Short mmCIF file of C-alpha atoms and ligand atoms in Angstrom, two decimals:
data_model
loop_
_atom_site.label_atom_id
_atom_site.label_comp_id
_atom_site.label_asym_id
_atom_site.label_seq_id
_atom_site.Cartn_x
_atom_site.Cartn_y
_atom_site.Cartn_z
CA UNK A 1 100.78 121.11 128.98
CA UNK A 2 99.22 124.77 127.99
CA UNK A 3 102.18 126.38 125.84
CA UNK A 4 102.44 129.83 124.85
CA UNK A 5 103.84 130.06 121.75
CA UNK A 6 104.84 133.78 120.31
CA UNK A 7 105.82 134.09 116.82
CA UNK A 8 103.55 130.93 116.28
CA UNK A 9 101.68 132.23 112.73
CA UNK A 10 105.13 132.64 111.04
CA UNK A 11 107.60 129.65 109.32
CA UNK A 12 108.97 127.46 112.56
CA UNK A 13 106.54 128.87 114.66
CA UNK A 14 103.84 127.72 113.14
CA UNK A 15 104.90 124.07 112.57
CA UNK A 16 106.08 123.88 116.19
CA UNK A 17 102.28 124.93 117.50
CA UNK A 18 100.83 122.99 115.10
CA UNK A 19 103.11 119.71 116.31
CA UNK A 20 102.69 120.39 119.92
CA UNK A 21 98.44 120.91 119.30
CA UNK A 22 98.67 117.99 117.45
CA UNK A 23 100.22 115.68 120.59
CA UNK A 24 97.17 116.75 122.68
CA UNK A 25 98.40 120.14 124.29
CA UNK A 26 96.72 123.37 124.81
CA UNK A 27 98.38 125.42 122.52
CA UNK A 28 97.61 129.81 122.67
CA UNK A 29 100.02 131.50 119.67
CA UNK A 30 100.45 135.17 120.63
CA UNK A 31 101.58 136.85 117.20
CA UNK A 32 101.34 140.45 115.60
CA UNK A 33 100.87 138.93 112.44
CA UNK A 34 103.74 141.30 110.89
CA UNK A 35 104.40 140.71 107.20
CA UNK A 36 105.73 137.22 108.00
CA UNK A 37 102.84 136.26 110.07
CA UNK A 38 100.22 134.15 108.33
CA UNK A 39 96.88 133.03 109.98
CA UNK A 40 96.88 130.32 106.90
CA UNK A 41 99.92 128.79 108.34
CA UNK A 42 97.70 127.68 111.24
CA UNK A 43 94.90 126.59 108.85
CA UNK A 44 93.02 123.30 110.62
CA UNK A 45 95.43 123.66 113.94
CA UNK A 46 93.60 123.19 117.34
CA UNK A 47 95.34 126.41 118.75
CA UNK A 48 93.58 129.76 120.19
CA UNK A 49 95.31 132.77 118.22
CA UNK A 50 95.72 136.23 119.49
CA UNK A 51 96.93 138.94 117.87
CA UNK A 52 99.24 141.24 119.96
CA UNK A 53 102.60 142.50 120.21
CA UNK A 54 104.95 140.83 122.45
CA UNK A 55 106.60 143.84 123.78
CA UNK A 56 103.14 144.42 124.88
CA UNK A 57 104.02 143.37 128.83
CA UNK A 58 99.20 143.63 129.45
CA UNK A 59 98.97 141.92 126.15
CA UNK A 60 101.29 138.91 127.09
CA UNK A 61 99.93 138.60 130.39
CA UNK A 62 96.43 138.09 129.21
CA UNK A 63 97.70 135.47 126.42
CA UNK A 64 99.84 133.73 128.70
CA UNK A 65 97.44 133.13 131.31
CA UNK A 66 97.64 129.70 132.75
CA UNK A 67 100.34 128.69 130.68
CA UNK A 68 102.91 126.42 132.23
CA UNK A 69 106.15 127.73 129.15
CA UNK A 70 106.42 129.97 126.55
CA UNK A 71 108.51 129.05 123.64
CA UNK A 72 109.33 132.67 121.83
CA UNK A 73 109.50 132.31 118.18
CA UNK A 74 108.48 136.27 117.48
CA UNK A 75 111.10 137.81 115.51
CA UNK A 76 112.11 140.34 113.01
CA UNK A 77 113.98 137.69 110.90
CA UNK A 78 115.49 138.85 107.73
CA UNK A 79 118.89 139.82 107.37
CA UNK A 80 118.21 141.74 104.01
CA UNK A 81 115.72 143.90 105.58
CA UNK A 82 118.17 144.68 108.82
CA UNK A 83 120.50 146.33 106.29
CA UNK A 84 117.51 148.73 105.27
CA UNK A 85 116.95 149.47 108.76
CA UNK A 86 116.33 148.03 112.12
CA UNK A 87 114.52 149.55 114.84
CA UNK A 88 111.96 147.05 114.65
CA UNK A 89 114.70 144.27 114.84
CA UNK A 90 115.73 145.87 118.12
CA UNK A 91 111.99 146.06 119.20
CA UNK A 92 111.00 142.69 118.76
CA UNK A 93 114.06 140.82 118.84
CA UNK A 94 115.28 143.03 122.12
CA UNK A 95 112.79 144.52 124.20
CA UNK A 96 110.10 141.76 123.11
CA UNK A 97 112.63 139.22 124.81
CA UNK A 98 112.98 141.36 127.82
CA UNK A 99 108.97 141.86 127.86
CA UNK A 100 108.56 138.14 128.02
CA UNK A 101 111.52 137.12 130.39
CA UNK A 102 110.00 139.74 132.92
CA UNK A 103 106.50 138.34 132.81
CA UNK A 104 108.43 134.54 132.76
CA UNK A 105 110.43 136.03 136.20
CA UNK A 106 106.66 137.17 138.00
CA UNK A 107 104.62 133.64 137.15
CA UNK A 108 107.71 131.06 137.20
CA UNK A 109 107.28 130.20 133.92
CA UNK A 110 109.79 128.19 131.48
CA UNK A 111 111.06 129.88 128.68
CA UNK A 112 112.69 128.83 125.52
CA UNK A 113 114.37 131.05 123.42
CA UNK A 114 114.54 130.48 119.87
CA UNK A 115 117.83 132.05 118.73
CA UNK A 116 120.09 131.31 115.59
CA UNK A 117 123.69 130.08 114.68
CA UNK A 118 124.13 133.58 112.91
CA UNK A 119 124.81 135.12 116.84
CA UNK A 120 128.39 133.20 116.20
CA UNK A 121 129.25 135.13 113.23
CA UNK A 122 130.96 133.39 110.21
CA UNK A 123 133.07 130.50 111.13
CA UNK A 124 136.73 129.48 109.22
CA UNK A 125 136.39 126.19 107.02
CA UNK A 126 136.79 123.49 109.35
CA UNK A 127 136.03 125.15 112.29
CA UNK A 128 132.36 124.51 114.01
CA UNK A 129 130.80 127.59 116.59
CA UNK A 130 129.81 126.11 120.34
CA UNK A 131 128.12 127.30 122.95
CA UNK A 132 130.33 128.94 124.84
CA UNK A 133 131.91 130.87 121.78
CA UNK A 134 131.79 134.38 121.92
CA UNK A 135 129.11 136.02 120.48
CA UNK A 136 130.56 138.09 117.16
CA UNK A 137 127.24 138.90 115.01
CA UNK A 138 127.70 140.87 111.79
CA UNK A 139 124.50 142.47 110.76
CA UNK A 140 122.07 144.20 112.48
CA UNK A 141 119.62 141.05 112.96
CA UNK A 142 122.11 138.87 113.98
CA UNK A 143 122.93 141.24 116.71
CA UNK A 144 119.48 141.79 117.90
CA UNK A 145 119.09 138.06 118.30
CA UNK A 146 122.54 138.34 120.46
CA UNK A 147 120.88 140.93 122.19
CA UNK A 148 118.20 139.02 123.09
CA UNK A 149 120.29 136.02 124.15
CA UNK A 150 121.96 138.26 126.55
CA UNK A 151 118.77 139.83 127.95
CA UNK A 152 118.26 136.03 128.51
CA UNK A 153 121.22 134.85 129.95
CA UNK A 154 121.35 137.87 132.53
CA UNK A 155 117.95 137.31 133.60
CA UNK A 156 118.62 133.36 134.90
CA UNK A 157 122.32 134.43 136.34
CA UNK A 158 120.32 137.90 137.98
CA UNK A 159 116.94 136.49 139.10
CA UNK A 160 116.62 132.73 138.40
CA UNK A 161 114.02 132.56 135.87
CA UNK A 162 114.28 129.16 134.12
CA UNK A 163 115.14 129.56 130.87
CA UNK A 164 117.24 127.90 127.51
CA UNK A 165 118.31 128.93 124.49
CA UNK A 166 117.91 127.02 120.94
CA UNK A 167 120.49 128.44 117.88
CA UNK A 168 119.20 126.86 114.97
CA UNK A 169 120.92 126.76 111.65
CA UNK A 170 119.35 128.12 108.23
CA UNK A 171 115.54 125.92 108.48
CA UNK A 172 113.53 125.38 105.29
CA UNK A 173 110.52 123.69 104.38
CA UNK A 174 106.54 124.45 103.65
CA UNK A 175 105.28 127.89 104.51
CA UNK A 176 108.40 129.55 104.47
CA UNK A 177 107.95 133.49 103.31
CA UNK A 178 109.36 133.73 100.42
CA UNK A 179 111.94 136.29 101.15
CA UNK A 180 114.38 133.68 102.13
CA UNK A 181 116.94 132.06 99.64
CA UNK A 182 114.94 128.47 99.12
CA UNK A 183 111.46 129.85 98.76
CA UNK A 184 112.84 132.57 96.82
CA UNK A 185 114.37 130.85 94.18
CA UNK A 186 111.74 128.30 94.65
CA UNK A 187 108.69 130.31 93.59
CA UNK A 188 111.04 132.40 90.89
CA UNK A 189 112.08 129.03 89.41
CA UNK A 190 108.98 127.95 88.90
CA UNK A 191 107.79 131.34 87.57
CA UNK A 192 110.70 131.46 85.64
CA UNK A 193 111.79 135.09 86.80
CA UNK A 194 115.12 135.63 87.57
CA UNK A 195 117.19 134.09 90.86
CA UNK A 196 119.78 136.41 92.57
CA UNK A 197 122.88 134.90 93.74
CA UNK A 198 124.57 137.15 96.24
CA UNK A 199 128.47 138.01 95.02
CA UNK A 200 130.17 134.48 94.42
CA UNK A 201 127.63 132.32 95.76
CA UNK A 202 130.33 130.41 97.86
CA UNK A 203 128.88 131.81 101.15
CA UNK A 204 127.89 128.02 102.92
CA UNK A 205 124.88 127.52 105.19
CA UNK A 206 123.93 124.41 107.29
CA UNK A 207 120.67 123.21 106.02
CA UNK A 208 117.70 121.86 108.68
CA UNK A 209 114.81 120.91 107.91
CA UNK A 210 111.99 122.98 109.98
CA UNK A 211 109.98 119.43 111.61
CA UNK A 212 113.96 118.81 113.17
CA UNK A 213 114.21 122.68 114.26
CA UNK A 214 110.63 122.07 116.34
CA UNK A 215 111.52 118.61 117.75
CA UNK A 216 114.85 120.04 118.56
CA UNK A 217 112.85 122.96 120.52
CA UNK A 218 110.39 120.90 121.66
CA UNK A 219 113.44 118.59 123.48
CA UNK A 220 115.13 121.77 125.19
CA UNK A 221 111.43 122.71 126.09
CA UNK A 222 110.95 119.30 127.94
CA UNK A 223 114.50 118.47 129.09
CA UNK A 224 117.03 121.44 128.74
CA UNK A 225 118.82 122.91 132.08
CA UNK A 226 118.22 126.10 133.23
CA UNK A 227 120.62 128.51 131.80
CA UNK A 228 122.03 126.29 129.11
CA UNK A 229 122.46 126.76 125.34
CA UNK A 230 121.79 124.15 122.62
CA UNK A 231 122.73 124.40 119.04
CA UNK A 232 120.60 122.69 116.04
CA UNK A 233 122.37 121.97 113.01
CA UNK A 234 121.10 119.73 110.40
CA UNK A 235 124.75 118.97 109.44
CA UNK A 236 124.08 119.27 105.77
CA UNK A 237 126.85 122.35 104.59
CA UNK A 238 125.89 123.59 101.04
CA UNK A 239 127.33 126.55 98.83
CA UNK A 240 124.69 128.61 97.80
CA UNK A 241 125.81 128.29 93.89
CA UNK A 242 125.29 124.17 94.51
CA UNK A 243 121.88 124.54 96.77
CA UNK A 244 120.75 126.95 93.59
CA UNK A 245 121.98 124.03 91.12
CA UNK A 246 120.05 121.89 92.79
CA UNK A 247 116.31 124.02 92.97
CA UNK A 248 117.09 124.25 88.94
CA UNK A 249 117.04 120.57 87.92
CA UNK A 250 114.54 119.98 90.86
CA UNK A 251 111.74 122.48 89.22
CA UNK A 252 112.97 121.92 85.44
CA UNK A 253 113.91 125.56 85.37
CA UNK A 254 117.19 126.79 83.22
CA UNK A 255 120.72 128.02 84.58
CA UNK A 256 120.06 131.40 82.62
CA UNK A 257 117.71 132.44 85.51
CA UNK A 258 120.91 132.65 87.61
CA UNK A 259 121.98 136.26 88.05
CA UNK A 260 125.28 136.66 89.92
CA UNK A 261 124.17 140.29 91.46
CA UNK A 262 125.74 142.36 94.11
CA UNK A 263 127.13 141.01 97.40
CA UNK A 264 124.57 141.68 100.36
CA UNK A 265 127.08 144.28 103.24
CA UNK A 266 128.77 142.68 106.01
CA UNK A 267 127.87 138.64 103.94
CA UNK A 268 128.99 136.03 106.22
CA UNK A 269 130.87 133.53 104.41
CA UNK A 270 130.11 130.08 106.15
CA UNK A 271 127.87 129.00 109.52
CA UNK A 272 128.73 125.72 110.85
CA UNK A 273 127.60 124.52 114.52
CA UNK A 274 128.43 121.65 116.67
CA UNK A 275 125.11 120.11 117.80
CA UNK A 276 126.45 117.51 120.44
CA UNK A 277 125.32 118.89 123.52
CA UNK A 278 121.83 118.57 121.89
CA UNK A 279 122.43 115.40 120.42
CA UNK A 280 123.44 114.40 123.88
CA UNK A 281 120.10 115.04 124.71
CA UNK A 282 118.32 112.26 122.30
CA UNK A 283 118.17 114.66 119.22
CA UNK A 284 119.24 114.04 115.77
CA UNK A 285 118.03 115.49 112.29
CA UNK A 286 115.31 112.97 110.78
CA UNK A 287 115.04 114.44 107.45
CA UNK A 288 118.45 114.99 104.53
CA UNK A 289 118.30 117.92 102.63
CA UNK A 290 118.35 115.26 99.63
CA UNK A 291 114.94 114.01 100.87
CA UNK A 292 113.50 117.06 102.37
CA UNK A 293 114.55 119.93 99.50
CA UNK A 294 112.68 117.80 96.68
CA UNK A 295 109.90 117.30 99.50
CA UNK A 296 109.38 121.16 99.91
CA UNK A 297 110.01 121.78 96.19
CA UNK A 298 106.80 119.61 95.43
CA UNK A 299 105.04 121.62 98.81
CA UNK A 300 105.76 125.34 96.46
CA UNK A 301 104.38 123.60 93.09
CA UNK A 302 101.45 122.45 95.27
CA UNK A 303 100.65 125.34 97.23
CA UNK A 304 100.55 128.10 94.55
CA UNK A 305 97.28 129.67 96.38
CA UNK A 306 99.81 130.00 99.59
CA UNK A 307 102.39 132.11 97.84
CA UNK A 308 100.93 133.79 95.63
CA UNK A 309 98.84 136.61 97.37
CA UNK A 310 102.03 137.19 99.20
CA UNK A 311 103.86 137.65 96.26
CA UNK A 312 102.07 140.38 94.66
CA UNK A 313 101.24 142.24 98.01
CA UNK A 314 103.32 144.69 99.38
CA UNK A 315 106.16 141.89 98.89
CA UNK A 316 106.11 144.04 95.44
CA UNK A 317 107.78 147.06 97.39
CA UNK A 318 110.04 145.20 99.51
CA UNK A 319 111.39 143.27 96.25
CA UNK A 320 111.91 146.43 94.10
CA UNK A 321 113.84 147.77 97.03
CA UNK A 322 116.20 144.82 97.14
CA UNK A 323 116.75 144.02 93.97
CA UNK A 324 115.43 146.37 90.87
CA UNK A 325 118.79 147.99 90.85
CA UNK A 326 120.79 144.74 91.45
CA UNK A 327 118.68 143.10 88.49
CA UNK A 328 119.21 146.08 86.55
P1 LIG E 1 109.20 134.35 110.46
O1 LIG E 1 109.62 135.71 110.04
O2 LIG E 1 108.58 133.43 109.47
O3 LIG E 1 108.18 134.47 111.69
C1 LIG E 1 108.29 135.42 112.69
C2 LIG E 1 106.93 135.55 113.37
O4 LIG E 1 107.06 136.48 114.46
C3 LIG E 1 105.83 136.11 112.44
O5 LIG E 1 104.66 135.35 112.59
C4 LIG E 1 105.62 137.53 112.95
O6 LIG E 1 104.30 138.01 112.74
C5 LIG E 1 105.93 137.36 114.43
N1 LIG E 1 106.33 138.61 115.08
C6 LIG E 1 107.24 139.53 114.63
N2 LIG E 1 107.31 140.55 115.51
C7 LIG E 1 106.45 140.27 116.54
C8 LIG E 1 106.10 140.93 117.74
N3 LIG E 1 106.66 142.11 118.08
N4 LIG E 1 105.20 140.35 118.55
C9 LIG E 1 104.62 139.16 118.21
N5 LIG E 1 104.90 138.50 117.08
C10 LIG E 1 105.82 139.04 116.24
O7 LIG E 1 110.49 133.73 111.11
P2 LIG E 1 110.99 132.21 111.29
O8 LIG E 1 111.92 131.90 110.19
O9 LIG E 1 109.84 131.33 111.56
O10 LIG E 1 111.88 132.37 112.61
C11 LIG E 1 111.32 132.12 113.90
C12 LIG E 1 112.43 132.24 114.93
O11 LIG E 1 113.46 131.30 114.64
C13 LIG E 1 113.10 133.61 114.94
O12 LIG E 1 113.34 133.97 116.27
C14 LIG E 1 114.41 133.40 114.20
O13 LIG E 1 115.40 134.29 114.65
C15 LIG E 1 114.70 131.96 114.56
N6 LIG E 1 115.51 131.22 113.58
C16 LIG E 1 115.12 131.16 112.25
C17 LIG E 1 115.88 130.40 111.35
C18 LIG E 1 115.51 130.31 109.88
O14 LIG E 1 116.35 129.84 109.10
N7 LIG E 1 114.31 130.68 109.47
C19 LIG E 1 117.01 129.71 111.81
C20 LIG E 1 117.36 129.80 113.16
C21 LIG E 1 116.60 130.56 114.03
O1 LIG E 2 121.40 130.77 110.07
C1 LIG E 2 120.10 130.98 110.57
C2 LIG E 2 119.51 132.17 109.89
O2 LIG E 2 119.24 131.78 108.57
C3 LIG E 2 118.25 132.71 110.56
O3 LIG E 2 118.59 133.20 111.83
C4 LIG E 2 117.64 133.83 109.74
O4 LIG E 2 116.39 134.23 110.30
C5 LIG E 2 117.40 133.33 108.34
O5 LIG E 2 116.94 134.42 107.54
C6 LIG E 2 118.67 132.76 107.73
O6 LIG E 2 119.65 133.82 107.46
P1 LIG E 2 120.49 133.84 106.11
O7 LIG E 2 120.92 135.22 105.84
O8 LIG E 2 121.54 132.78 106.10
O9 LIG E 2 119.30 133.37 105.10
P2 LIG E 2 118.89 133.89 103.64
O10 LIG E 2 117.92 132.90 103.12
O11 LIG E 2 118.54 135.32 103.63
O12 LIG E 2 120.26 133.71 102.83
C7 LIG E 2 120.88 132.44 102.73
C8 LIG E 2 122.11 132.60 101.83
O13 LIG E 2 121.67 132.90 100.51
C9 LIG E 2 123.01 133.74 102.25
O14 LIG E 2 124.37 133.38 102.01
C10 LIG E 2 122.60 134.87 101.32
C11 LIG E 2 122.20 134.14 100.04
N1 LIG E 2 121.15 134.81 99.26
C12 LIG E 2 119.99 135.15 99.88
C13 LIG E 2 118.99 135.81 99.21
C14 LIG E 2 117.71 136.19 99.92
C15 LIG E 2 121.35 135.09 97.91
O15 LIG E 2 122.41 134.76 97.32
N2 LIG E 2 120.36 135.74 97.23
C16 LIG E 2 119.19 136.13 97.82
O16 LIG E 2 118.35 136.74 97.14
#
């Protein structure tokens, strides 16, 4: 099969290309290579990368020439960098979904939209979100992704394009940008420079580990129904302060590091989804956070010549905006 993947030189993205070149298929990642976006993360990968914008509508086109899907990864992704603004969240995560629906509606091409738990909005302890829950998101991100879900559930009802939608839970593993909780804390741990906890550090987020996100997507890909909505969740609910615990004795780091700093706006308190359509489907999570967290602890320690450069970039900027003042 010859795949378009968009967002493929970022975190998921990149391990889902790599897994599908790997199996033998013809593999083209279309990717702007934003601040996220990482050639390196494709390093050795059998897969034909072009750089382009996918609210480009000539751009895609040309990429997705030939291709029998597209599987759209391409996101703005961070929550913390919504709050500072988010035009480009409703670019990419908006329009860029329209863009590639409209050239999926002209070729008949399958389309998998790779969309996140956080569309739900925070869910009361015991409670799990499901597919047809209404769609509540609470910062600006989440409700670009729900605008793209919409763009994409309008466009099968409206003109039949065949189409799914994944919402994945919080993912972690190698090649994650450290921006995001576990590869923050990660890489500070091991530098020994401060980790901040947002407000109480209670706030609980189902943990999957990234090679179950891309099988997950890979199933929906091969055998979802047209129309239809699958969540991922790796089932494994942590509170932050715990997962945080946990990255200390795992890179022999001290519980002084931990700074209880301001809450982020608008903090959702707990995600939780119920995965058994999917798992009706043939999926299940491979990997426990108790196997894969030490796993991708060891991957950080290992890969210092990954992280690094990105680190003292113009990550610098980004990091005094976020948290120079909450650091004091
Ligand atoms: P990421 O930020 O690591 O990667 C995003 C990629 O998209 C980057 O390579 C970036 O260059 C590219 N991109 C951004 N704007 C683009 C544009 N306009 N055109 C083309 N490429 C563009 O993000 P990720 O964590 O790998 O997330 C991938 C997808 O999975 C996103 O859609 C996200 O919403 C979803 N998701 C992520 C998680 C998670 O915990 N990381 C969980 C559930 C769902
Ligand atoms: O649930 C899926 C979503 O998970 C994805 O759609 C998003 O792309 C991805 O960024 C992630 O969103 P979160 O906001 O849950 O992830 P983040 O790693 O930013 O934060 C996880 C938790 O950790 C959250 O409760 C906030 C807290 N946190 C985060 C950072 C960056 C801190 O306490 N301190 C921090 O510095």
């Amino acid at each position: 099969m010859r795949v378009l993947v968009t967002g493929g030189a970022g975190f998921i993205g990149s391990h889902f290309a790599k897994r599908l070149a790997s199996a033998g298929n013809d593999v083209v990642v279309l990717d702007k290579l934003t601040y996220s976006g990482n050639p390196a993360n494709l390093a050795g990968a059998k897969v034909e990368l072009v750089e382009a914008d996918i609210c480009d509508p000539a751009a895609v086109a040309a990429a997705g020439k030939g291709c029998e899907a597209v599987v759209n990864f391409a996101a703005e992704t961070h929550v913390d960098r919504s709050i500072h603004g988010a035009s480009e969240f409703i670019e990419t995560d908006v329009l860029g979904t329209y863009v590639l629906l409209d050239w999926a509606r002209e070729n008949g091409t399958r389309l998998v939209q790779v969309s996140t738990d956080e569309v739900y909005g925070d869910v009361p302890e015991g409670s799990s979100s499901c597919e047809v829950d209404p769609l509540r998101p609470s910062s600006p991100y989440s409700a670009s992704k729900a605008g793209g879900d919409l763009q994409v559930i309008a466009a099968v009802r409206t003109y039949g394009v065949d189409a799914c939608i994944t919402r994945g839970s919080n993912t972690y593993g190698p090649n994650q940008y450290p921006e995001k909780i576990i590869p923050l804390f990660v890489t500070n741990a091991l530098d020994r420079e401060p980790l901040p906890l947002y407000g109480d550090g209670r706030q609980t987020r189902d943990w999957l580990h990234v090679e179950d996100h891309c099988a997950a997507v890979e199933l929906v890909l091969r055998k979802g129904a047209s129309g239809e909505i699958y969540n991922v969740g790796g089932g494994e609910e942590v509170e932050n302060r715990d997962l945080t615990r946990t990255i200390l004795e795992l890179t022999g780091a001290d519980e002084s590091l931990v700074r209880h700093v301001v809450d982020r706006p608008g903090h959702d308190r707990r995600y939780s989804v119920d995965a058994s359509k999917l798992r009706g489907l043939g999926w299940e999570p491979a990997r426990a956070l108790a196997d894969g967290l030490p796993e991708t602890v060891a991957w950080y320690r290992d890969n210092r010549d990954w992280w690094e450069p990105i680190k003292s970039g113009d990550y610098r900027a980004y990091y005094e905006k976020q948290y120079s003042e909450r650091l004091g």
